[in-house]
JSON list of C-alpha atoms in Angstrom, two decimals:
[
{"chain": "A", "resi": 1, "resn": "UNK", "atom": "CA", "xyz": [0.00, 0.00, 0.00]},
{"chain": "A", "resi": 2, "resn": "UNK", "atom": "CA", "xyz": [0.59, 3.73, 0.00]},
{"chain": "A", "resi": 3, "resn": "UNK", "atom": "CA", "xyz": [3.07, 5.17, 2.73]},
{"chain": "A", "resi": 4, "resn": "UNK", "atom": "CA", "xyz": [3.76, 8.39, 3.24]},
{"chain": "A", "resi": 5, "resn": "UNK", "atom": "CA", "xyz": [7.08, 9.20, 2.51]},
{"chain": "A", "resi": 6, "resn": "UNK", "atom": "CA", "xyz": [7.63, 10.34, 6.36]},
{"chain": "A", "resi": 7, "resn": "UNK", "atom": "CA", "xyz": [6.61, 6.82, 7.18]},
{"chain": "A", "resi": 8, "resn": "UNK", "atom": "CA", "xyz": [9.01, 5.32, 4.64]},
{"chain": "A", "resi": 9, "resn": "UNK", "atom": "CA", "xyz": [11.82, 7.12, 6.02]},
{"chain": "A", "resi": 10, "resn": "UNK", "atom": "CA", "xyz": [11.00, 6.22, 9.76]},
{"chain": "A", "resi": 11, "resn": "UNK", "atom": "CA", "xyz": [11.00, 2.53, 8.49]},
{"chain": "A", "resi": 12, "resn": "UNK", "atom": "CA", "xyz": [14.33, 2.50, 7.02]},
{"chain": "A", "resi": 13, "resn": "UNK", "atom": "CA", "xyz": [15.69, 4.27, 10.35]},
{"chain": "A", "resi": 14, "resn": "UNK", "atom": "CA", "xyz": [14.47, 2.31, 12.67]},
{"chain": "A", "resi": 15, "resn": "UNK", "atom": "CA", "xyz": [16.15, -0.38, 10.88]},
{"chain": "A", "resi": 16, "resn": "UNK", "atom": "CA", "xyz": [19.78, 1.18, 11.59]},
{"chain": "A", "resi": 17, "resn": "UNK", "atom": "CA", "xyz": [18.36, 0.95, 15.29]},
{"chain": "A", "resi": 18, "resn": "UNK", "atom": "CA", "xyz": [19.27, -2.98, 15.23]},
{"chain": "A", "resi": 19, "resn": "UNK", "atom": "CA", "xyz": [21.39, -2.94, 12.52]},
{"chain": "A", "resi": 20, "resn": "UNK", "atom": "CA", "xyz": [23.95, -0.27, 14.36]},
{"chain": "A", "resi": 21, "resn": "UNK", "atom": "CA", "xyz": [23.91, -2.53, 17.21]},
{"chain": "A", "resi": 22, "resn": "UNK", "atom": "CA", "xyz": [24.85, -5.64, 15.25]},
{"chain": "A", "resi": 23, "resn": "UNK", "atom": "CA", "xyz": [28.00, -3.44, 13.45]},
{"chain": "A", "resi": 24, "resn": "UNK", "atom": "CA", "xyz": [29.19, -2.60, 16.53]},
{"chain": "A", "resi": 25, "resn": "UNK", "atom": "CA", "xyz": [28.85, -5.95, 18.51]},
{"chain": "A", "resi": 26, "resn": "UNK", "atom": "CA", "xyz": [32.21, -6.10, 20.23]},
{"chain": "A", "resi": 27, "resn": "UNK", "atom": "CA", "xyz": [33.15, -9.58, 18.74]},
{"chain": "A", "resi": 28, "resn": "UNK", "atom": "CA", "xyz": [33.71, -11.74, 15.48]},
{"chain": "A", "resi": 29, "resn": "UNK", "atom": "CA", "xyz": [30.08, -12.15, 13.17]},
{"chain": "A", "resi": 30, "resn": "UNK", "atom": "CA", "xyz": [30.31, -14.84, 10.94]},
{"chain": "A", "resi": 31, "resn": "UNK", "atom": "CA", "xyz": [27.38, -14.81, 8.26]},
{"chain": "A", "resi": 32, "resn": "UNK", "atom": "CA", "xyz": [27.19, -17.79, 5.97]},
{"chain": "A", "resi": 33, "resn": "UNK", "atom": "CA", "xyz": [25.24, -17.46, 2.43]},
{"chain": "A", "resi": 34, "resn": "UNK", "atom": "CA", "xyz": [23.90, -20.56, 1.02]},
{"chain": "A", "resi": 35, "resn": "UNK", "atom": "CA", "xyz": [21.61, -19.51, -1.54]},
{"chain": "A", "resi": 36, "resn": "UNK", "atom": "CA", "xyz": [20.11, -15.95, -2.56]},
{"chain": "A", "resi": 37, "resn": "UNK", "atom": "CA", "xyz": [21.37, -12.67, -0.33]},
{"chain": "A", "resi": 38, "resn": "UNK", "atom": "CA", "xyz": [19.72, -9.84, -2.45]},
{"chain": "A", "resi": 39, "resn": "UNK", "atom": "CA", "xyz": [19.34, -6.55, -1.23]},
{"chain": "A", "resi": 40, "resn": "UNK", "atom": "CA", "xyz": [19.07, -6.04, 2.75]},
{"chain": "A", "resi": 41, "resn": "UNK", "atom": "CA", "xyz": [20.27, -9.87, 2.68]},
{"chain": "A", "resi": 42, "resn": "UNK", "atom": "CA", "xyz": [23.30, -8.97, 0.90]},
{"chain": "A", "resi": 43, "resn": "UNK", "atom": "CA", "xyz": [23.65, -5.40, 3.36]},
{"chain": "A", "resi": 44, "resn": "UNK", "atom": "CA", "xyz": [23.05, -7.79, 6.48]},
{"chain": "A", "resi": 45, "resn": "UNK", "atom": "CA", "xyz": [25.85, -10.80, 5.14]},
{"chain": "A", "resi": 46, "resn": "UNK", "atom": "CA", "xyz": [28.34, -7.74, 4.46]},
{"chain": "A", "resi": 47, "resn": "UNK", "atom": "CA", "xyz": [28.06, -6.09, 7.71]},
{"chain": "A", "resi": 48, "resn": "UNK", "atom": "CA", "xyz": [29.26, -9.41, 9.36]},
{"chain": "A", "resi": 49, "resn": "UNK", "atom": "CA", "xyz": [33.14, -10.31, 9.84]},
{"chain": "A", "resi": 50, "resn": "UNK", "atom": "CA", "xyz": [33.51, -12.96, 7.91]},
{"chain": "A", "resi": 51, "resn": "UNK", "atom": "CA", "xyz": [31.35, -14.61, 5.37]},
{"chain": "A", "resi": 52, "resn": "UNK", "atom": "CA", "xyz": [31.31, -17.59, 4.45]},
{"chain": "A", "resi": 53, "resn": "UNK", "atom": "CA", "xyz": [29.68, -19.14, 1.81]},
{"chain": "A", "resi": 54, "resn": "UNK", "atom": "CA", "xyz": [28.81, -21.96, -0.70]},
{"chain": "A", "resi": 55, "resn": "UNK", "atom": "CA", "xyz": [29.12, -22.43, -4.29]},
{"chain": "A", "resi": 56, "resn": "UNK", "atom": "CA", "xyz": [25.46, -22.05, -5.29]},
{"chain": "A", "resi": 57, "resn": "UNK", "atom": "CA", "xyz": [25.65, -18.44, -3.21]},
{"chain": "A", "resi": 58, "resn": "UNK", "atom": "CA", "xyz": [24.48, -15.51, -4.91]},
{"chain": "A", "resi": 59, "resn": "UNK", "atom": "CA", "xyz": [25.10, -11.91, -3.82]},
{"chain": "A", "resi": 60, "resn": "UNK", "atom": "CA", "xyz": [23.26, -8.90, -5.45]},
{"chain": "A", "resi": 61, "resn": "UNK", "atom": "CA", "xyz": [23.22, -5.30, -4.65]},
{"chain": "A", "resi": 62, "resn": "UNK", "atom": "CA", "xyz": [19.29, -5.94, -6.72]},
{"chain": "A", "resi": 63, "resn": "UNK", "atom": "CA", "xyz": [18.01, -2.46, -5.48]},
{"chain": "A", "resi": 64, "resn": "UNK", "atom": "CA", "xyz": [18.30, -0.61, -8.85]},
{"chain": "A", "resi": 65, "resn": "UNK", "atom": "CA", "xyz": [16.20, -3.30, -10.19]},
{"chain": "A", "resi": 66, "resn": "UNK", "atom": "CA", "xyz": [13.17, -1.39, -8.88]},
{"chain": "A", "resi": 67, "resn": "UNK", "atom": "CA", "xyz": [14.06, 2.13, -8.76]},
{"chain": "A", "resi": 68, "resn": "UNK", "atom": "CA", "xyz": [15.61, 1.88, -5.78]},
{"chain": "A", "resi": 69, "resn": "UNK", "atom": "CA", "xyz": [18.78, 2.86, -3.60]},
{"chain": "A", "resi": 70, "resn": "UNK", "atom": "CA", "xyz": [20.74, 0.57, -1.37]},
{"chain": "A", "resi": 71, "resn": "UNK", "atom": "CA", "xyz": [19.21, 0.74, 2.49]},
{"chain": "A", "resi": 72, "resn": "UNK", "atom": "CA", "xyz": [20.28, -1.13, 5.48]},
{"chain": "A", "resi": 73, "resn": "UNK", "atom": "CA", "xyz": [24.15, 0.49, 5.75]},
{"chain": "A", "resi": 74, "resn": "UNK", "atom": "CA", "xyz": [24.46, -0.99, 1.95]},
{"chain": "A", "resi": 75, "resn": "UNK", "atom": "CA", "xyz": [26.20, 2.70, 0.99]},
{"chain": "A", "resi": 76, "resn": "UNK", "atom": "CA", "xyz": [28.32, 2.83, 3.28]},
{"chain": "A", "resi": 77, "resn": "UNK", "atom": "CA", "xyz": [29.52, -0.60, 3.98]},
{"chain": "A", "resi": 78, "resn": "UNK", "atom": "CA", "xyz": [29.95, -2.11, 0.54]},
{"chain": "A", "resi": 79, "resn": "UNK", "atom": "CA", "xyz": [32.82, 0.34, -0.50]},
{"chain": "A", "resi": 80, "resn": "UNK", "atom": "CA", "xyz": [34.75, 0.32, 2.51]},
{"chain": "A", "resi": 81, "resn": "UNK", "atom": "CA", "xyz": [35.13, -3.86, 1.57]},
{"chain": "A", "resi": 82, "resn": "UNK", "atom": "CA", "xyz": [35.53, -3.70, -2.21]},
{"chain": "A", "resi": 83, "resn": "UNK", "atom": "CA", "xyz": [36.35, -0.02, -3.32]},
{"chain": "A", "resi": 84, "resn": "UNK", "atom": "CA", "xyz": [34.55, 2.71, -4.35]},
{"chain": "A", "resi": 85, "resn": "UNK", "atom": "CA", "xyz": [34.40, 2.25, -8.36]},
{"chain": "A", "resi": 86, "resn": "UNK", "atom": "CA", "xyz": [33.77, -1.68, -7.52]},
{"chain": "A", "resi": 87, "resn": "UNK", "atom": "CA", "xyz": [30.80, -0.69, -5.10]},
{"chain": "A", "resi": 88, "resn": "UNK", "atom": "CA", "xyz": [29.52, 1.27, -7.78]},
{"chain": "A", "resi": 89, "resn": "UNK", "atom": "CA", "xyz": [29.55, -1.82, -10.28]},
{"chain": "A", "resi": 90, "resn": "UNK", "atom": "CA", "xyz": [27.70, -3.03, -7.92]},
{"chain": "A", "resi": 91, "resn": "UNK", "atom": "CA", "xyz": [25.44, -0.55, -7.08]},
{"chain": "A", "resi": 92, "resn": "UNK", "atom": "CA", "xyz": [24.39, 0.46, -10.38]},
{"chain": "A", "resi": 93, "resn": "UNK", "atom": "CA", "xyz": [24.40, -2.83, -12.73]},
{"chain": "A", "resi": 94, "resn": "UNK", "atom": "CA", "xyz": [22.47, -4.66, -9.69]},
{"chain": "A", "resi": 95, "resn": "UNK", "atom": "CA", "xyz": [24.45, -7.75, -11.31]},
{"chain": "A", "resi": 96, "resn": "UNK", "atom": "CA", "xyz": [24.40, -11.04, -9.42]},
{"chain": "A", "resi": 97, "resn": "UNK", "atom": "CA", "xyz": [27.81, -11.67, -7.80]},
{"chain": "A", "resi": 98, "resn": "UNK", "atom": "CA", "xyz": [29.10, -15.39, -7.86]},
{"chain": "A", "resi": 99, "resn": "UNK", "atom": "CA", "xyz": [30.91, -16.68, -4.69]},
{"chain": "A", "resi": 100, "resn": "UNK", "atom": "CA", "xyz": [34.21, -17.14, -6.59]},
{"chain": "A", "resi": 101, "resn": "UNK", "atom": "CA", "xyz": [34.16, -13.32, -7.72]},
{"chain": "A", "resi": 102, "resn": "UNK", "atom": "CA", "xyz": [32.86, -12.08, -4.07]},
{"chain": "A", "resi": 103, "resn": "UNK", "atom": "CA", "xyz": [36.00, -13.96, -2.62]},
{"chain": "A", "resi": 104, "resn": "UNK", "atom": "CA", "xyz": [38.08, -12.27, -5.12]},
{"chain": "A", "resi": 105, "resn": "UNK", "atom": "CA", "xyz": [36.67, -8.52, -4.10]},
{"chain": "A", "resi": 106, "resn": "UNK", "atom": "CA", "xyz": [37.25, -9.58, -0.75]},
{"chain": "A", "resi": 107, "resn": "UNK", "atom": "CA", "xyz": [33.50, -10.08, 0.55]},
{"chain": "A", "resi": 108, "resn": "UNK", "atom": "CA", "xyz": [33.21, -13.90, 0.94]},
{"chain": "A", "resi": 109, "resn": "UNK", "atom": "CA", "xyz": [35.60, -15.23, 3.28]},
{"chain": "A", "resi": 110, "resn": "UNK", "atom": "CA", "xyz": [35.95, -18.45, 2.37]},
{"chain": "A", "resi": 111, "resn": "UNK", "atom": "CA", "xyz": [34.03, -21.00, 0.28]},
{"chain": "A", "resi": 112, "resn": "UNK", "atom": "CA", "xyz": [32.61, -24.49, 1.46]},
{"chain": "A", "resi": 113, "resn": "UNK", "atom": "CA", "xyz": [30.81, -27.08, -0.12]},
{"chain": "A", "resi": 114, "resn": "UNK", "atom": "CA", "xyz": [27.25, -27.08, 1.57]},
{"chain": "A", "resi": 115, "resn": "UNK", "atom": "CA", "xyz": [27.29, -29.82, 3.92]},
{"chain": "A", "resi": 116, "resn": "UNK", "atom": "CA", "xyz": [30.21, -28.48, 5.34]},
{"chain": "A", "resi": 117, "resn": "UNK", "atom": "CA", "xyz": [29.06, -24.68, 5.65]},
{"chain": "A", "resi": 118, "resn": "UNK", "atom": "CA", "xyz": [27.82, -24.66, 8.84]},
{"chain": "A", "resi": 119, "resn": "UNK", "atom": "CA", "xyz": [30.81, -26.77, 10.69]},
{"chain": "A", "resi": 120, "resn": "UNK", "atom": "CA", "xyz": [33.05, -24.50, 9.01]},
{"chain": "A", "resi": 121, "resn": "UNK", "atom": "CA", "xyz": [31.42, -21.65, 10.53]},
{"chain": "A", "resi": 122, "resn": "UNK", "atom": "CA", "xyz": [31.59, -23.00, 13.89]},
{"chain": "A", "resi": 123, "resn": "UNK", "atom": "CA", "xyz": [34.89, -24.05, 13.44]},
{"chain": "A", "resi": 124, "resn": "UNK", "atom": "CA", "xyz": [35.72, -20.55, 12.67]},
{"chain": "A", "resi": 125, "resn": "UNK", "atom": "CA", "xyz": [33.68, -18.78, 15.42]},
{"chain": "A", "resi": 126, "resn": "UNK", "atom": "CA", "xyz": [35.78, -21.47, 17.98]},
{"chain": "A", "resi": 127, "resn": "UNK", "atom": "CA", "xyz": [39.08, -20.01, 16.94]},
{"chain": "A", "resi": 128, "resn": "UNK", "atom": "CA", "xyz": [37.91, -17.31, 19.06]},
{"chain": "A", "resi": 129, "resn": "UNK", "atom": "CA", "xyz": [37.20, -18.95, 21.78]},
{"chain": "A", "resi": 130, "resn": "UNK", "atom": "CA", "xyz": [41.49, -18.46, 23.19]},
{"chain": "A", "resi": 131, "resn": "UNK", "atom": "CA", "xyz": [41.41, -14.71, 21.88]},
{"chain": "A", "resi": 132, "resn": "UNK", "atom": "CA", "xyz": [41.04, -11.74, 24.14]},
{"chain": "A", "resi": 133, "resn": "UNK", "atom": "CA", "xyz": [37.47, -10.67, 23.32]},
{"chain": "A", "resi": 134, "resn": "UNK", "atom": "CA", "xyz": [38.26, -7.26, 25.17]},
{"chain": "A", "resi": 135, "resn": "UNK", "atom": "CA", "xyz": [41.71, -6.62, 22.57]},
{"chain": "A", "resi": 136, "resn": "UNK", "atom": "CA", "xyz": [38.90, -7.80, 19.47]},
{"chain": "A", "resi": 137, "resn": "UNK", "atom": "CA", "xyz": [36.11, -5.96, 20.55]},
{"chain": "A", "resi": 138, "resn": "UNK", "atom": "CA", "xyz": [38.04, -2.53, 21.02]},
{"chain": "A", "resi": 139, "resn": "UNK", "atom": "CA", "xyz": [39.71, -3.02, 18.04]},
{"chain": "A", "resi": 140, "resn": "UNK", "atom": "CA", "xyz": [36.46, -3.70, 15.74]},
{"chain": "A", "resi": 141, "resn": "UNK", "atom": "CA", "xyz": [35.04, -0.88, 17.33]},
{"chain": "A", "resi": 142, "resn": "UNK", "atom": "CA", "xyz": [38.14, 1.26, 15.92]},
{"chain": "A", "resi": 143, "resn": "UNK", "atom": "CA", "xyz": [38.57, 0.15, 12.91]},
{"chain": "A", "resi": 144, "resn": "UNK", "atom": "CA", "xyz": [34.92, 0.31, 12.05]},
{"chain": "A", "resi": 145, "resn": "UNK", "atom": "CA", "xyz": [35.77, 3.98, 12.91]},
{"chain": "A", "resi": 146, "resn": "UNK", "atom": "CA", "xyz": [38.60, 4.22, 10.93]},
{"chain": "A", "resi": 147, "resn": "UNK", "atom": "CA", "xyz": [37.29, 5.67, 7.49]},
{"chain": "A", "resi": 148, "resn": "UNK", "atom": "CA", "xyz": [35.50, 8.39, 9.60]},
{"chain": "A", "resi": 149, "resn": "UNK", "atom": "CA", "xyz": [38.29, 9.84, 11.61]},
{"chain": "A", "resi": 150, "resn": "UNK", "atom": "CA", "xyz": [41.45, 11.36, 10.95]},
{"chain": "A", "resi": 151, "resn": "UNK", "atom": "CA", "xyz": [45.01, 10.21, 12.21]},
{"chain": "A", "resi": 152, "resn": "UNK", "atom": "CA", "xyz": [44.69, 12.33, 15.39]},
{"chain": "A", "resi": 153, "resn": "UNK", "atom": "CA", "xyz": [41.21, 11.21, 16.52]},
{"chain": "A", "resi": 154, "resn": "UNK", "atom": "CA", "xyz": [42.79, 7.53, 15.50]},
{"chain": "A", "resi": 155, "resn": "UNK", "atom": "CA", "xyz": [45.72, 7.60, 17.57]},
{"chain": "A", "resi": 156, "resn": "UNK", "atom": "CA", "xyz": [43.62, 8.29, 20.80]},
{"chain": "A", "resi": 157, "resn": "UNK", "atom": "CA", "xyz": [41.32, 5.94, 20.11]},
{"chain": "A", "resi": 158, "resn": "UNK", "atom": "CA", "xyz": [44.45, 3.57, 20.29]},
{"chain": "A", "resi": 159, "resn": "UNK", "atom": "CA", "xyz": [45.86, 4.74, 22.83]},
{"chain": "A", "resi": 160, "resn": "UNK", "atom": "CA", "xyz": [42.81, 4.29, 24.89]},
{"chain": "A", "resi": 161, "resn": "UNK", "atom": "CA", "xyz": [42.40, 1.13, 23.55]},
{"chain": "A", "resi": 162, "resn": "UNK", "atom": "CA", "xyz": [45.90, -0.07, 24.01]},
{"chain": "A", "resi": 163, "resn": "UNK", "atom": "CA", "xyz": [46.08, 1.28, 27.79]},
{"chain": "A", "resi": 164, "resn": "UNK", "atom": "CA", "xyz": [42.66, -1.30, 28.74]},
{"chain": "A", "resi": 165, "resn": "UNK", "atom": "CA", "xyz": [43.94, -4.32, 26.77]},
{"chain": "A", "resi": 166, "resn": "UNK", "atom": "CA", "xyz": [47.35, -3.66, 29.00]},
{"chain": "A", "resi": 167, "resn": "UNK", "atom": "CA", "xyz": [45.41, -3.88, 32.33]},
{"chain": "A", "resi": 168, "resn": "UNK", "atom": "CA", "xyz": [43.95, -6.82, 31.45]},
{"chain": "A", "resi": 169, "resn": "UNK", "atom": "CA", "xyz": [43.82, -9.90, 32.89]},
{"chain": "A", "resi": 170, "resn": "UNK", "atom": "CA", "xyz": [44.40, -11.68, 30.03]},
{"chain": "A", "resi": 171, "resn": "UNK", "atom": "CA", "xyz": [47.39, -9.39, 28.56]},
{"chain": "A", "resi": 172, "resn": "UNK", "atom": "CA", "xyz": [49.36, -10.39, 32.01]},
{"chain": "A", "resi": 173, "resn": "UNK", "atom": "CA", "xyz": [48.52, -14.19, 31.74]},
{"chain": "A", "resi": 174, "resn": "UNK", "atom": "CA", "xyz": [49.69, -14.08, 27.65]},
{"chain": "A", "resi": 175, "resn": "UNK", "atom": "CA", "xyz": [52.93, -11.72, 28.76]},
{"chain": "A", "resi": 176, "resn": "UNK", "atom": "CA", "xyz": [53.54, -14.31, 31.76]},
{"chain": "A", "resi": 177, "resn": "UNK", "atom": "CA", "xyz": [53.06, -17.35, 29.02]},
{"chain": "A", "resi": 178, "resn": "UNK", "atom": "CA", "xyz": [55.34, -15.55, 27.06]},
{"chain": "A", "resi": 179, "resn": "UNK", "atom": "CA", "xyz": [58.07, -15.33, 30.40]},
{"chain": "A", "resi": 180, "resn": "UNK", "atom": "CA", "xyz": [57.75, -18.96, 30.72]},
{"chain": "A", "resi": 181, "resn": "UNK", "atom": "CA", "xyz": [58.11, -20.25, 27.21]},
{"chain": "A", "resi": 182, "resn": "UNK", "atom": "CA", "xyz": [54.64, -21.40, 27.26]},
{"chain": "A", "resi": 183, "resn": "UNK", "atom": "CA", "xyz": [52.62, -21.25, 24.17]},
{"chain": "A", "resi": 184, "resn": "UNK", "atom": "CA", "xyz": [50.35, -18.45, 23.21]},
{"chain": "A", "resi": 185, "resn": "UNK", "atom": "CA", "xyz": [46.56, -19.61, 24.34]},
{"chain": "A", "resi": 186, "resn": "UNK", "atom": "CA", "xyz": [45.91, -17.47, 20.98]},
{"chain": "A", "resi": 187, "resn": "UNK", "atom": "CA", "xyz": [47.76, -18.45, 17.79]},
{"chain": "A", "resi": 188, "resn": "UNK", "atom": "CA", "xyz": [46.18, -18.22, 14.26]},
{"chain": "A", "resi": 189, "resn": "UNK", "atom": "CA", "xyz": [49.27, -19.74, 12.89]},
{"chain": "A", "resi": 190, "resn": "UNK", "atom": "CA", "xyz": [48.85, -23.01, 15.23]},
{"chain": "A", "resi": 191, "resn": "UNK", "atom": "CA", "xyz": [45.64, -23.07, 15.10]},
{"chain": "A", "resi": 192, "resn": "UNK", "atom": "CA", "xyz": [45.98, -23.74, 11.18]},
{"chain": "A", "resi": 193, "resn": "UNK", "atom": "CA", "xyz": [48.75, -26.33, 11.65]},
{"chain": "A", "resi": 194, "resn": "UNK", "atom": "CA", "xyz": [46.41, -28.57, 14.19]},
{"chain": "A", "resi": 195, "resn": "UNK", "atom": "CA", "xyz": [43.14, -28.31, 11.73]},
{"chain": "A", "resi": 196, "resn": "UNK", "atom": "CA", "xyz": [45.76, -29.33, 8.77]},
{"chain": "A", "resi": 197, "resn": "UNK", "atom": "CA", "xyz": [46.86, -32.47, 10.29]},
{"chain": "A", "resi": 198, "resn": "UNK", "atom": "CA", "xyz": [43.34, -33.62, 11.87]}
]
C-alpha cells in the first residue's frame, strides 16, 4: 500500500536501530550465504566479519532493479570492503555476484561445499574462543571507525584502547606465558597447523 514518505523514512531508520547494534557488537560475526542474499540480505551478510559461503551463493546489490537505492548500511559498507568504483559496479548494474568473484573482491571469506558450511562456521567462530574478546572488541570498534576519523582522533582511540587491553587480565597471563616459554593460548598460525593435520 501507500506510505507516506515520512513513514518510509522512519521505516528504514528504525532499521539502523538494530542494525547499528549488530556493526558494533564487540566480537567476530560470521554470516554464511547458502543460496540468494539480495538486497538487505546482501547489506546484512556484508556487515558481518567474515562470510562464508557456498558455491550455489548468490550476492546482489538488486536495489536498482526497482528504482531503488541501497538501504540497510548498503552505501556505506559495501565500499569500505571492495572499493569505491567496484561498489559502484555493484550498485548500479544490480548484477548477481558469484561466490568465486565475491571472494576475489574480498567479501566472501571463504568458500565451502554445503554440507560443510555450517561446521566451518563453527569451526571458525571457535578459533575465538582463546582470543582476548576485550583486545577484538576494542579493536572492531576502531577500525569500524577508521574511514570516519582522521590520524589524530585515530591515535587516541588507540591509545585508549591499548592502555585497557594492558590492564587486562588476560594481557598479564599471555605476557607471563610468554616469560615462561609457554605457548600463546591465541595463535592463528597453530591453530591452522592442528586443523591441517586432523
Amino acid at each position: 500500500g501507500k506510505r507516506p514518505t515520512t513513514a518510509n523514512r522512519e521505516r528504514i531508520r528504525r532499521l539502523h536501530v538494530w542494525f547499528s547494534e549488530l556493526l558494533d557488537l564487540e566480537m567476530p560475526v560470521i554470516a554464511v550465504v547458502d543460496g540468494p542474499a539480495f538486497g538487505a540480505g546482501f547489506n546484512l551478510a556484508v556487515a558481518a566479519d567474515f562470510i562464508l559461503a557456498t558455491p550455489r551463493a548468490q550476492m546482489c546489490a538488486v536495489f536498482v532493479r526497482i528504482g531503488l537505492v541501497p538501504d540497510l548500511g548498503g552505501l556505506q559498507l559495501l565500499p569500505r570492503i571492495v572499493g569505491l568504483q567496484r561498489a559502484k559496479d555493484l550498485v548500479f548494474s544490480g548484477r548477481t555476484l558469484r561466490p568465486d568473484e565475491a571472494k576475489e573482491m574480498g567479501i566472501v571469506h571463504s568458500i565451502h561445499a554445503p554440507d560443510q558450511l555450517q561446521d566451518a562456521a563453527f569451526s571458525l567462530a571457535r578459533r575465538f574462543c582463546n582470543a582476548s574478546t576485550l583486545a577484538i572488541g576494542l579493536a572492531k570498534n576502531v577500525l569500524n571507525q577508521s574511514f570516519n576519523l582522521d590520524q589524530r582522533a585515530m591515535a587516541e582511540l588507540e591509545a585508549m584502547a591499548q592502555a585497557l587491553c594492558m590492564d587486562s587480565a588476560y594481557h598479564k597471563e599471555a605476557v607471563q606465558r610468554f616469560l615462561d616459554k609457554k605457548p600463546a593460548l591465541f595463535d592463528w598460525e597453530r591453530m591452522n597447523k592442528e586443523e591441517s593435520t586432523t
